[in-house]
Short mmCIF file of C-alpha atoms and ligand atoms in Angstrom, two decimals:
data_model
loop_
_atom_site.label_atom_id
_atom_site.label_comp_id
_atom_site.label_asym_id
_atom_site.label_seq_id
_atom_site.Cartn_x
_atom_site.Cartn_y
_atom_site.Cartn_z
CA UNK A 189 81.18 94.83 74.14
CA UNK A 190 82.16 98.52 74.63
CA UNK A 191 85.25 98.97 73.71
CA UNK A 192 88.31 101.57 74.71
CA UNK A 193 92.17 103.04 73.49
CA UNK A 194 94.88 103.42 76.25
CA UNK A 195 96.60 106.30 76.26
CA UNK A 196 100.54 105.42 74.78
CA UNK A 197 99.66 102.76 73.40
CA UNK A 198 97.85 101.47 69.45
CA UNK A 199 95.43 98.67 71.74
CA UNK A 200 91.60 99.20 72.61
CA UNK A 201 91.03 97.20 74.90
CA UNK A 202 87.50 95.35 75.43
CA UNK A 203 85.81 97.26 78.67
CA UNK A 204 85.71 93.68 80.19
CA UNK A 205 88.41 91.89 80.87
CA UNK A 206 88.85 88.66 81.73
CA UNK A 207 90.82 87.71 85.08
CA UNK A 208 92.26 85.16 84.81
CA UNK A 209 93.77 85.02 88.65
CA UNK A 210 92.17 81.62 89.33
CA UNK A 211 92.13 79.70 86.62
CA UNK A 212 95.76 79.83 88.16
CA UNK A 213 94.71 77.36 90.62
CA UNK A 214 96.90 79.00 93.56
CA UNK A 215 94.78 80.14 95.79
CA UNK A 216 91.25 79.41 94.76
CA UNK A 217 91.30 76.11 95.57
CA UNK A 218 92.84 74.17 92.62
CA UNK A 219 91.96 74.25 88.83
CA UNK A 220 90.20 72.82 85.98
CA UNK A 221 92.20 73.14 82.68
CA UNK A 222 89.60 72.47 80.04
CA UNK A 223 87.07 74.84 81.52
CA UNK A 224 89.84 77.20 81.92
CA UNK A 225 91.37 76.83 78.24
CA UNK A 226 87.04 77.23 77.11
CA UNK A 227 86.75 80.60 79.67
CA UNK A 228 89.23 81.69 77.24
CA UNK A 229 88.17 81.03 74.25
CA UNK A 230 84.48 81.47 74.86
CA UNK A 231 85.57 85.39 77.36
CA UNK A 232 87.01 86.18 73.32
CA UNK A 233 84.53 84.88 71.49
CA UNK A 234 81.89 86.91 73.71
CA UNK A 235 83.97 90.04 72.67
CA UNK A 236 85.93 90.15 76.13
CA UNK A 237 88.94 90.37 74.58
CA UNK A 238 91.32 91.82 76.62
CA UNK A 239 92.47 89.23 78.98
CA UNK A 240 94.97 89.83 82.23
CA UNK A 241 97.17 87.06 84.27
CA UNK A 242 100.81 87.60 85.51
CA UNK A 243 103.41 85.22 85.89
CA UNK A 244 102.48 84.41 89.64
CA UNK A 245 98.69 83.33 88.62
CA UNK A 246 99.86 79.48 89.39
CA UNK A 247 103.52 80.22 88.92
CA UNK A 248 102.97 79.91 85.21
CA UNK A 249 100.37 77.31 84.77
CA UNK A 250 97.28 80.89 84.38
CA UNK A 251 99.97 81.80 81.41
CA UNK A 252 100.26 78.10 79.74
CA UNK A 253 96.31 77.78 80.51
CA UNK A 254 95.60 81.52 77.71
CA UNK A 255 98.72 80.83 75.37
CA UNK A 256 97.33 77.50 75.15
CA UNK A 257 93.33 78.46 74.67
CA UNK A 258 94.49 81.59 72.58
CA UNK A 259 96.63 79.31 69.95
CA UNK A 260 93.99 76.26 69.81
CA UNK A 261 91.91 78.36 69.18
CA UNK A 262 93.62 80.42 66.76
CA UNK A 263 92.13 83.96 68.46
CA UNK A 264 95.29 85.38 69.27
CA UNK A 265 94.89 88.25 66.71
CA UNK A 266 91.52 89.29 68.41
CA UNK A 267 92.79 89.27 71.90
CA UNK A 268 94.27 92.04 74.15
CA UNK A 269 96.93 90.33 76.00
CA UNK A 270 97.64 91.73 79.36
CA UNK A 271 100.23 89.93 82.19
CA UNK A 272 102.63 90.82 85.00
CA UNK A 273 106.09 90.94 86.13
CA UNK A 274 107.69 91.76 89.25
CA UNK A 275 107.47 89.03 92.11
CA UNK A 276 109.44 85.88 91.74
CA UNK A 277 109.44 82.91 94.77
CA UNK A 278 111.21 80.19 96.49
CA UNK A 279 109.45 76.95 98.44
CA UNK A 280 108.24 79.73 100.34
CA UNK A 281 106.58 81.96 97.81
CA UNK A 282 106.41 85.95 95.96
CA UNK A 283 108.00 88.35 96.48
CA UNK A 284 108.53 90.85 95.01
CA UNK A 285 111.33 91.81 92.71
CA UNK A 286 111.32 94.02 89.76
CA UNK A 287 114.78 94.04 89.04
CA UNK A 288 116.36 94.33 85.63
CA UNK A 289 117.59 91.12 85.83
CA UNK A 290 114.70 89.22 86.83
CA UNK A 291 111.83 91.67 84.23
CA UNK A 292 114.32 89.98 81.83
CA UNK A 293 114.26 87.10 82.26
CA UNK A 294 110.45 87.01 83.04
CA UNK A 295 109.59 88.15 79.59
CA UNK A 296 111.51 86.06 77.28
CA UNK A 297 109.72 83.24 80.19
CA UNK A 298 105.60 85.94 79.78
CA UNK A 299 106.69 85.17 75.74
CA UNK A 300 107.32 80.66 76.18
CA UNK A 301 104.13 80.12 77.92
CA UNK A 302 101.94 82.68 76.33
CA UNK A 303 102.71 81.41 72.86
CA UNK A 304 103.42 84.46 71.79
CA UNK A 305 106.04 87.26 69.79
CA UNK A 306 104.67 90.22 71.74
CA UNK A 307 102.34 90.67 75.22
CA UNK A 308 99.91 93.98 74.27
CA UNK A 309 100.01 95.64 78.33
CA UNK A 310 103.08 94.19 79.87
CA UNK A 311 102.83 95.43 83.96
CA UNK A 312 105.06 95.56 86.61
CA UNK A 313 102.75 93.85 89.39
CA UNK A 314 103.60 95.19 92.42
CA UNK A 315 105.75 97.15 93.60
CA UNK A 316 108.88 96.28 94.87
CA UNK A 317 110.42 99.00 97.44
CA UNK A 318 113.54 97.37 97.32
CA UNK A 319 114.50 99.17 94.03
CA UNK A 320 115.11 102.60 92.26
CA UNK A 321 111.71 102.54 90.92
CA UNK A 322 113.69 104.05 87.54
CA UNK A 323 115.17 100.64 87.31
CA UNK A 324 111.84 98.96 86.20
CA UNK A 325 111.15 101.68 84.22
CA UNK A 326 113.82 101.89 81.66
CA UNK A 327 113.78 97.89 81.94
CA UNK A 328 110.01 97.79 80.47
CA UNK A 329 110.86 101.13 79.01
CA UNK A 330 113.78 98.96 76.32
CA UNK A 331 111.39 96.54 76.11
CA UNK A 332 109.20 98.20 73.91
CA UNK A 333 111.55 99.73 71.80
CA UNK A 334 112.55 95.88 71.32
CA UNK A 335 108.92 95.04 70.03
CA UNK A 336 108.66 92.05 73.05
CA UNK A 337 105.82 94.91 74.43
CA UNK A 338 103.18 96.76 72.72
CA UNK A 339 101.95 99.10 75.93
CA UNK A 340 103.75 99.28 79.18
CA UNK A 341 101.75 99.29 83.09
CA UNK A 342 102.09 99.46 86.57
CA UNK A 343 100.01 97.19 89.65
CA UNK A 344 99.16 98.45 92.85
CA UNK A 345 101.19 102.20 92.68
CA UNK A 346 100.74 105.35 94.57
CA UNK A 347 100.58 108.11 92.20
CA UNK A 348 103.67 109.40 93.52
CA UNK A 349 105.26 106.19 93.17
CA UNK A 350 103.20 106.54 89.33
CA UNK A 351 105.27 109.50 88.87
CA UNK A 352 108.26 109.11 89.55
CA UNK A 353 107.93 105.97 86.57
CA UNK A 354 106.63 107.90 84.55
CA UNK A 355 110.01 110.39 84.06
CA UNK A 356 111.17 106.85 82.71
CA UNK A 357 108.86 105.40 80.57
CA UNK A 358 105.24 106.55 79.53
CA UNK A 359 101.99 104.42 80.76
CA UNK A 360 99.22 103.30 79.28
CA UNK A 361 97.54 102.49 82.10
CA UNK A 362 97.11 101.31 85.90
CA UNK A 363 95.45 98.32 87.67
CA UNK A 364 94.59 98.82 91.28
CA UNK A 365 91.13 97.19 93.51
CA UNK A 366 88.53 98.41 92.24
CA UNK A 367 84.82 97.22 93.71
CA UNK A 368 81.37 98.21 94.47
CA UNK A 369 82.88 97.27 98.70
CA UNK A 370 86.80 98.40 97.75
CA UNK A 371 86.70 102.31 97.27
CA UNK A 372 90.16 103.46 98.41
CA UNK A 373 90.86 105.10 94.94
CA UNK A 374 88.16 107.15 94.24
CA UNK A 375 90.23 109.59 97.39
CA UNK A 376 93.01 110.47 95.16
CA UNK A 377 94.93 107.37 93.08
CA UNK A 378 91.64 108.03 90.23
CA UNK A 379 91.73 111.71 90.51
CA UNK A 380 95.30 111.47 89.91
CA UNK A 381 95.14 109.09 87.41
CA UNK A 382 92.29 110.67 85.27
CA UNK A 383 94.17 114.65 85.54
CA UNK A 384 97.54 112.64 83.73
CA UNK A 385 95.04 111.11 81.41
CA UNK A 386 95.74 107.68 82.29
CA UNK A 387 94.32 103.90 81.60
CA UNK A 388 92.86 101.98 84.34
CA UNK A 389 91.95 98.04 84.67
CA UNK A 390 90.51 97.70 88.21
CA UNK A 391 90.66 94.55 89.29
CA UNK A 392 88.47 92.65 91.47
CA UNK A 393 85.37 93.01 90.32
CA UNK A 394 83.16 91.08 91.48
CA UNK A 395 85.03 91.81 95.45
CA UNK A 396 86.25 87.96 94.83
CA UNK A 397 82.90 86.89 94.04
CA UNK A 398 80.97 88.44 97.14
CA UNK A 399 78.61 91.57 94.62
CA UNK A 400 78.07 87.86 92.55
CA UNK A 401 75.09 86.88 94.71
CA UNK A 402 75.89 83.55 94.88
CA UNK A 403 77.02 83.89 98.63
CA UNK A 404 75.58 82.28 100.99
CA UNK A 405 75.97 82.71 104.88
CA UNK A 406 76.63 79.10 104.78
CA UNK A 407 79.03 78.59 101.86
CA UNK A 408 82.36 76.77 102.35
CA UNK A 409 85.78 77.17 100.35
CA UNK A 410 88.08 74.23 99.52
CA UNK A 411 92.12 73.99 99.38
CA UNK A 412 94.57 77.71 99.29
CA UNK A 413 91.22 79.63 98.53
CA UNK A 414 92.11 82.67 99.28
CA UNK A 415 89.03 83.79 100.36
CA UNK A 416 89.37 81.53 103.98
CA UNK A 417 91.27 83.93 105.44
CA UNK A 418 90.14 87.27 103.99
CA UNK A 419 89.04 89.51 105.97
CA UNK A 420 85.61 90.07 103.93
CA UNK A 421 84.85 86.47 104.13
CA UNK A 422 84.97 86.26 108.47
CA UNK A 423 81.95 86.51 110.71
CA UNK A 424 80.28 89.31 111.34
CA UNK A 425 82.04 91.78 108.80
CA UNK A 426 80.99 88.57 106.39
CA UNK A 427 77.34 89.12 106.62
CA UNK A 428 77.57 93.36 105.76
CA UNK A 429 78.40 92.39 104.07
CA UNK A 430 75.55 90.07 102.33
CA UNK A 431 73.29 92.60 103.50
CA UNK A 432 74.55 94.52 101.37
CA UNK A 433 74.93 92.54 98.48
CA UNK A 434 71.56 91.43 98.83
CA UNK A 435 69.36 95.36 98.76
CA UNK A 436 71.43 96.02 96.44
CA UNK A 437 70.30 93.09 94.16
CA UNK A 438 66.53 94.74 94.95
CA UNK A 439 67.71 98.08 93.74
CA UNK A 440 68.93 96.08 91.29
CA UNK A 441 66.17 94.82 89.89
CA UNK A 442 63.95 97.10 91.23
CA UNK A 443 65.14 99.85 89.03
CA UNK A 444 66.42 98.68 85.84
CA UNK A 445 65.48 94.94 86.09
CA UNK A 446 68.86 93.83 86.88
CA UNK A 447 71.04 92.09 89.23
CA UNK A 448 73.25 92.52 91.69
CA UNK A 449 76.37 90.82 89.78
CA UNK A 450 75.41 93.61 86.63
CA UNK A 451 75.25 96.53 88.98
CA UNK A 452 78.42 96.11 90.54
CA UNK A 453 79.98 96.11 87.04
CA UNK A 454 77.98 99.12 85.55
CA UNK A 455 78.58 100.66 88.28
CA UNK A 456 82.50 100.37 87.46
CA UNK A 457 82.33 101.41 84.65
CA UNK A 458 79.89 104.04 84.19
CA UNK A 459 83.03 105.90 87.12
CA UNK A 460 84.98 108.93 85.30
CA UNK A 461 88.35 107.33 85.33
CA UNK A 462 87.92 103.97 84.94
CA UNK A 463 88.42 102.44 81.46
CA UNK A 464 88.36 98.20 81.78
CA UNK A 465 87.00 96.34 84.17
CA UNK A 466 88.46 93.06 84.96
CA UNK A 467 85.92 89.99 86.57
CA UNK A 468 87.44 86.84 87.36
CA UNK A 469 85.95 83.65 85.65
CA UNK A 470 86.43 80.13 85.81
CA UNK A 471 84.03 78.47 83.80
CA UNK A 472 82.65 80.13 80.24
CA UNK A 473 78.79 80.15 81.80
CA UNK A 474 80.19 82.92 84.41
CA UNK A 475 80.53 85.03 81.43
CA UNK A 476 77.18 84.82 80.64
CA UNK A 477 75.74 87.44 82.34
CA UNK A 478 77.95 89.90 80.45
CA UNK A 479 75.98 91.35 77.68
CA UNK A 480 73.53 92.61 80.85
CA UNK A 481 75.95 95.44 81.56
CA UNK A 482 75.65 96.12 78.42
CA UNK A 483 73.47 98.81 76.97
CA UNK A 484 72.60 100.45 79.94
CA UNK A 485 73.98 103.39 82.37
CA UNK A 486 73.70 104.43 86.15
CA UNK A 487 72.24 108.13 87.07
CA UNK A 488 73.63 110.26 89.66
CA UNK A 489 70.58 109.97 91.84
CA UNK A 490 72.00 105.49 91.24
CA UNK A 491 75.01 105.98 92.46
CA UNK A 492 74.06 108.64 95.26
CA UNK A 493 71.64 105.22 96.44
CA UNK A 494 74.44 102.97 96.47
CA UNK A 495 76.46 104.80 98.60
CA UNK A 496 73.80 105.19 100.86
CA UNK A 497 73.00 101.60 101.25
CA UNK A 498 76.43 100.76 101.86
CA UNK A 499 76.66 103.18 104.44
CA UNK A 500 73.76 101.64 106.46
CA UNK A 501 74.64 97.69 105.80
CA UNK A 502 78.89 97.17 106.25
CA UNK A 503 79.92 98.94 109.31
CA UNK A 504 82.77 98.31 109.53
CA UNK A 505 84.19 98.11 106.66
CA UNK A 506 88.09 96.50 105.44
CA UNK A 507 90.54 96.49 101.87
CA UNK A 508 92.09 94.01 99.72
CA UNK A 509 95.22 94.49 101.81
CA UNK A 510 95.59 91.46 103.42
CA UNK A 511 96.86 90.42 98.99
CA UNK A 512 99.65 92.31 98.91
CA UNK A 513 103.30 89.92 98.81
CA UNK A 514 105.68 90.11 101.21
CA UNK A 515 109.61 92.22 100.09
CA UNK A 516 112.74 89.75 99.62
CA UNK A 517 113.87 89.90 102.99
CA UNK A 518 109.92 89.32 104.58
CA UNK A 519 109.52 85.59 103.03
P1 NAP B 16 86.42 88.55 90.67
O1 NAP B 16 86.26 89.32 89.77
O2 NAP B 16 86.47 89.91 91.97
O3 NAP B 16 85.32 87.59 91.63
C1 NAP B 16 86.09 86.98 90.29
C2 NAP B 16 85.21 85.61 90.78
O4 NAP B 16 83.83 85.46 91.03
C3 NAP B 16 84.93 84.58 90.26
O5 NAP B 16 86.85 83.90 90.84
C4 NAP B 16 84.12 83.16 90.39
O6 NAP B 16 84.35 82.53 91.88
C5 NAP B 16 82.97 84.51 91.11
N1 NAP B 16 81.53 84.80 89.84
C6 NAP B 16 82.50 85.27 88.36
N2 NAP B 16 81.47 84.99 87.72
C7 NAP B 16 80.60 84.78 88.35
C8 NAP B 16 79.29 84.68 87.79
N3 NAP B 16 78.38 84.67 86.51
N4 NAP B 16 78.14 83.38 89.79
C9 NAP B 16 78.52 83.50 90.34
N5 NAP B 16 79.56 84.12 90.42
C10 NAP B 16 80.70 84.46 89.76
O7 NAP B 16 87.89 88.34 91.45
P2 NAP B 16 89.51 88.19 91.08
O8 NAP B 16 90.13 86.76 90.31
O9 NAP B 16 90.63 88.92 92.43
O10 NAP B 16 90.08 89.68 90.55
C11 NAP B 16 89.40 90.16 89.16
C12 NAP B 16 91.18 89.58 88.03
O11 NAP B 16 91.31 91.33 88.77
C13 NAP B 16 91.94 88.73 88.08
O12 NAP B 16 91.75 87.41 87.73
C14 NAP B 16 93.20 89.66 88.01
O13 NAP B 16 93.32 89.24 87.01
C15 NAP B 16 92.56 90.95 88.46
N6 NAP B 16 93.49 91.14 89.77
C16 NAP B 16 94.80 91.48 89.43
C17 NAP B 16 95.30 91.14 90.55
C18 NAP B 16 96.69 92.06 91.00
O14 NAP B 16 97.29 93.06 92.26
N7 NAP B 16 97.25 93.43 89.77
C19 NAP B 16 94.50 91.62 91.83
C20 NAP B 16 93.87 90.19 91.78
C21 NAP B 16 92.90 89.86 91.36
P3 NAP B 16 84.82 81.38 92.38
O15 NAP B 16 86.25 81.64 91.96
O16 NAP B 16 83.87 81.42 93.20
O17 NAP B 16 83.41 79.95 90.90
#
């Protein structure tokens, strides 16, 4: 497994990270606790040492399961635990809250749920437009000084917000959405992060399963699964994405003897500026393809071929904006 040093820290996470949003159950049609625990343990055992979670995933449940898995498996010291704060919630659901009071309460809740006395990478989940950025930045800087966290990150921030934050607190990583189908960060954010020397943990490597190759025209989702309202999964756009997957899968087989899932992850890891790709899984066997992502790379010609396939198939692209949580006054 490839690893990478993150700036402003002594962290050296695996370049593939396990994403544990689905393990929390909420917005993913529920969770199986034993499977979830085994998935986290299996990830670390196979060298996927970076585990990404958030307080809001299952309203604490994902963190609890990650904590139990690492504790029961005796794996805490091998893992790079990344979690997130600054979303609050009430009966109407989550909302942005990057106040000092909220972050100071959340760090202790997260440490307790994760059964640990330090968090490796602590990230502001979403910017809160109702507060000054410096308030969250100062709070995070102090948490690092106190030793509760080893490194600071932000997620879903613009270049301007990142630079404002860095005036007060140096960042080790930024977490934006990025995958073959969601390329919004290529114009501005990714070049700026490369220029500023900040690490990236990019999320949604498989575009919520679309790039796994298992989605069919008649795939149904259970319960509160967010893919029921995800605009990519609605016809006729859904069929365009499925066509792209089919053609990319054929390309991967013909040129590399690989499948679409391997191609999707390899493409991400080969993009200049991507440090770590977050791959969501909730069963250990879903991580089996990880080995086949290592030990090869895509050349420029392949990247151009891939872009041509995407241009020819996805005529009506849409981004991940539907996932953005509201502010306090909007809930
Ligand atoms: P993802 O990695 O794009 O896709 C995950 C889904 O792909 C899984 O739930 C699973 O679907 C399917 N899958 C995984 N491995 C598979 C395999 N081997 N074969 C077939 N299907 C497979 O999705 P994501 O969970 O949205 O993103 C990854 C992580 O990024 C999250 O868990 C979270 O840690 C992070 N994230 C962060 C933010 C943020 O705002 N910072 C937002 C979104 C995500 P099934 O569930 O159907 O099995």
